[in-house]
mmCIF file of C-alpha atoms in Angstrom:
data_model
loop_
_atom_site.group_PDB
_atom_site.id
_atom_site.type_symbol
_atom_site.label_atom_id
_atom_site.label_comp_id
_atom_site.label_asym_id
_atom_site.label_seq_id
_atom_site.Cartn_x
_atom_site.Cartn_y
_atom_site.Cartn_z
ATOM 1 C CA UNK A 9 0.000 0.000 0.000
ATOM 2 C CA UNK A 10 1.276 3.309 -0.988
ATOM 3 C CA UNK A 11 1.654 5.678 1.759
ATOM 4 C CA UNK A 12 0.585 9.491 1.525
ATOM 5 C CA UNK A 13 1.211 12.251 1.960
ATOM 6 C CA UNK A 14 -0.403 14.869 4.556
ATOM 7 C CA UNK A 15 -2.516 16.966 3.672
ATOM 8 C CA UNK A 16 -1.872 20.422 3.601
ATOM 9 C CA UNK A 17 -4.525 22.335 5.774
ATOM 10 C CA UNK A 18 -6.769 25.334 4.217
ATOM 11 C CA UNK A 19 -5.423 28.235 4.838
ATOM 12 C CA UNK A 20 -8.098 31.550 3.788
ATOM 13 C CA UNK A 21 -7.127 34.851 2.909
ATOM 14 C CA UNK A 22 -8.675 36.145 6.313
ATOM 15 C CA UNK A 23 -6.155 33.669 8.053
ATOM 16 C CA UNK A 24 -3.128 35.557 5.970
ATOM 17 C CA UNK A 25 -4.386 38.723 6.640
ATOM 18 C CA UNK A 26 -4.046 38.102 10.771
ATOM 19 C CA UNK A 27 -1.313 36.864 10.430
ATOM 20 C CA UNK A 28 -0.215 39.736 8.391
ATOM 21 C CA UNK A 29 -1.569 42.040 11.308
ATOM 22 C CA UNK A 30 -0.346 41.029 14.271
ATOM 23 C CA UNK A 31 2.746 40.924 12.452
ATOM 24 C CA UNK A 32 2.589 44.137 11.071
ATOM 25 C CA UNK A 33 1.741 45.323 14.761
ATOM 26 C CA UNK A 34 4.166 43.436 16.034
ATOM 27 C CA UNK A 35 6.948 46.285 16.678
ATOM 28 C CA UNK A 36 4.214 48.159 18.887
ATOM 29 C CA UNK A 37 3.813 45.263 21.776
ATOM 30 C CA UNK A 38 0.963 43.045 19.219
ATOM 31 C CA UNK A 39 -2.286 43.906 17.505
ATOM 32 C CA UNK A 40 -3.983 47.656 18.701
ATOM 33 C CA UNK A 41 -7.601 46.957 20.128
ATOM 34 C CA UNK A 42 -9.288 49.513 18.592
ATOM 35 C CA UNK A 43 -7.883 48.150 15.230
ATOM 36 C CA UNK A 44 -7.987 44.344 15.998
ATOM 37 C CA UNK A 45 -12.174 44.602 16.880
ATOM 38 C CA UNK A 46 -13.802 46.204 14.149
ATOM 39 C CA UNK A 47 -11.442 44.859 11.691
ATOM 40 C CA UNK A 48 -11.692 41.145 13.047
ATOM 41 C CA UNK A 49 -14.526 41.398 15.059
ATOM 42 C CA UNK A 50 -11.743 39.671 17.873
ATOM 43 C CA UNK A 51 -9.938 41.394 20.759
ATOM 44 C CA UNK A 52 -5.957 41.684 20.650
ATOM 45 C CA UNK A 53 -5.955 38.428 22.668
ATOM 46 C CA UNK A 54 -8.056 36.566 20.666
ATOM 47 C CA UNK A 55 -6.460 37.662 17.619
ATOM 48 C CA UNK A 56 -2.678 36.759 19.151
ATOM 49 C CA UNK A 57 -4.057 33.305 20.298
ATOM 50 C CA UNK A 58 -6.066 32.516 16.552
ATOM 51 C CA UNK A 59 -2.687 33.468 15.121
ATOM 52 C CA UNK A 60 -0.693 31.335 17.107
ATOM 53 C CA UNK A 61 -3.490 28.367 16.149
ATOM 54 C CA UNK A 62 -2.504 29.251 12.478
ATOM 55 C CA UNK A 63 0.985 29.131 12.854
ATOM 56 C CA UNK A 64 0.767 25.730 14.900
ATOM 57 C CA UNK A 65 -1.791 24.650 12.087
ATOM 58 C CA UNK A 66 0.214 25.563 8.934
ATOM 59 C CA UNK A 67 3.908 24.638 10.452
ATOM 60 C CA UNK A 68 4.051 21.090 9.162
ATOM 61 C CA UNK A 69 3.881 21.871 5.829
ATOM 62 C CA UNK A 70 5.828 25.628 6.003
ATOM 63 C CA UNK A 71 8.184 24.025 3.084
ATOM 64 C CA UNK A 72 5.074 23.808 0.524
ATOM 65 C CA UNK A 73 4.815 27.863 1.561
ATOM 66 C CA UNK A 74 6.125 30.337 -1.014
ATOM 67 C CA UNK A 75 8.942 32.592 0.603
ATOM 68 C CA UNK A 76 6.527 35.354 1.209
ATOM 69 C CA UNK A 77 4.421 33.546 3.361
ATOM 70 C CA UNK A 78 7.325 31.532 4.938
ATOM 71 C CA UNK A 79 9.090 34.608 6.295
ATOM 72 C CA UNK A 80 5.454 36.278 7.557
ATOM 73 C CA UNK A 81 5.256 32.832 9.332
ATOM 74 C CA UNK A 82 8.943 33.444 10.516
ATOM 75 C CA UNK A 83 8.159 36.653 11.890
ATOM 76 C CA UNK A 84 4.966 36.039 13.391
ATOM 77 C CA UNK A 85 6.104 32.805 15.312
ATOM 78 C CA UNK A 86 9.147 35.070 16.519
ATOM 79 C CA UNK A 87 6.727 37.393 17.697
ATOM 80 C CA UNK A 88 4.028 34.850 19.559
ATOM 81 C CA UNK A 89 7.856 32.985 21.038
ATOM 82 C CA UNK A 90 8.586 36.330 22.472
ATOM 83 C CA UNK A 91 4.864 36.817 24.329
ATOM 84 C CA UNK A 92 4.655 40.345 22.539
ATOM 85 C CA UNK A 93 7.826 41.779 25.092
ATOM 86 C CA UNK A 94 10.858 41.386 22.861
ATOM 87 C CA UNK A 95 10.013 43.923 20.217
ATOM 88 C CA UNK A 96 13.179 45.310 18.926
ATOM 89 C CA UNK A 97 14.082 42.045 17.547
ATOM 90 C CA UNK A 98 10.923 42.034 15.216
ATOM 91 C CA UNK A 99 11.002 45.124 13.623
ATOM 92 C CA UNK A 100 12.000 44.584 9.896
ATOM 93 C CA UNK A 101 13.963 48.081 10.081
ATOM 94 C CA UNK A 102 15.943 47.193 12.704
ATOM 95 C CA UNK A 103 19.600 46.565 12.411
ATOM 96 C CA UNK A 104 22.918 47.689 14.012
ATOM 97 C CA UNK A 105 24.278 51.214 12.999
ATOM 98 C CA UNK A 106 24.549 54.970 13.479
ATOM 99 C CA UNK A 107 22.861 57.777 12.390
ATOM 100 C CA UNK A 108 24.814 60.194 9.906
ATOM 101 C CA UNK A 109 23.984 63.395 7.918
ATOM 102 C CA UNK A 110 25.058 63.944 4.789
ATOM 103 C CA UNK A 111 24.173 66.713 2.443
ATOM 104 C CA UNK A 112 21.754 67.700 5.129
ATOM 105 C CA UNK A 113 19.933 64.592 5.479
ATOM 106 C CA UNK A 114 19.896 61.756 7.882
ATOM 107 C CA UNK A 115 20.759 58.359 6.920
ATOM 108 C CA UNK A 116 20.899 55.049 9.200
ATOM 109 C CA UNK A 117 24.200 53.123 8.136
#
């Protein structure tokens, strides 16, 4: 008997896009309230904790993920790891270096 393969589980566009959130809020402490309730009809906690369920849910199969969606996954099991405290790590911008002005304007280097 051949043996197959798991099946990949569904994964909607309104599961990317909280994942994309909390993500994207993820520099601030997590998801905003006031943004996270009419948007998702969820509060911040809920939000965080259906995230996390995505993130356990879709792991398995992260390979079969394009490299968009791999490094949002990245990022927003970093984030859900860290319990929403260590947010200098997450933010995309942030890397070692020093201001400097040149020709009058700021530029991180």
């Amino acid at each position: 008997m051949l043996k197959q393969r798991p099946v990949a589980p569904v994964i909607d566009g309104i599961d990317w896009e909280i994942v994309e959130f909390v993500v994207r809020w993820a520099p601030f402490g997590g998801p905003d309230p006031e943004e996270a309730l009419p948007r998702f009809g969820m509060t911040s906690e809920q939000l965080s904790a259906r995230c996390a369920h995505i993130v356990a849910r879709v792991g398995r199969f992260e390979s079969r993920l394009d490299g968009h969606r791999r490094a949002l996954l990245g990022r927003a099991r970093q984030f859900l790891e860290s319990g929403g405290t260590d947010i200098a790590t997450l933010d995309p911008m942030a890397r070692p270096g020093r201001w400097v002005a040149r020709r009058g304007v700021w530029h991180w280097q």
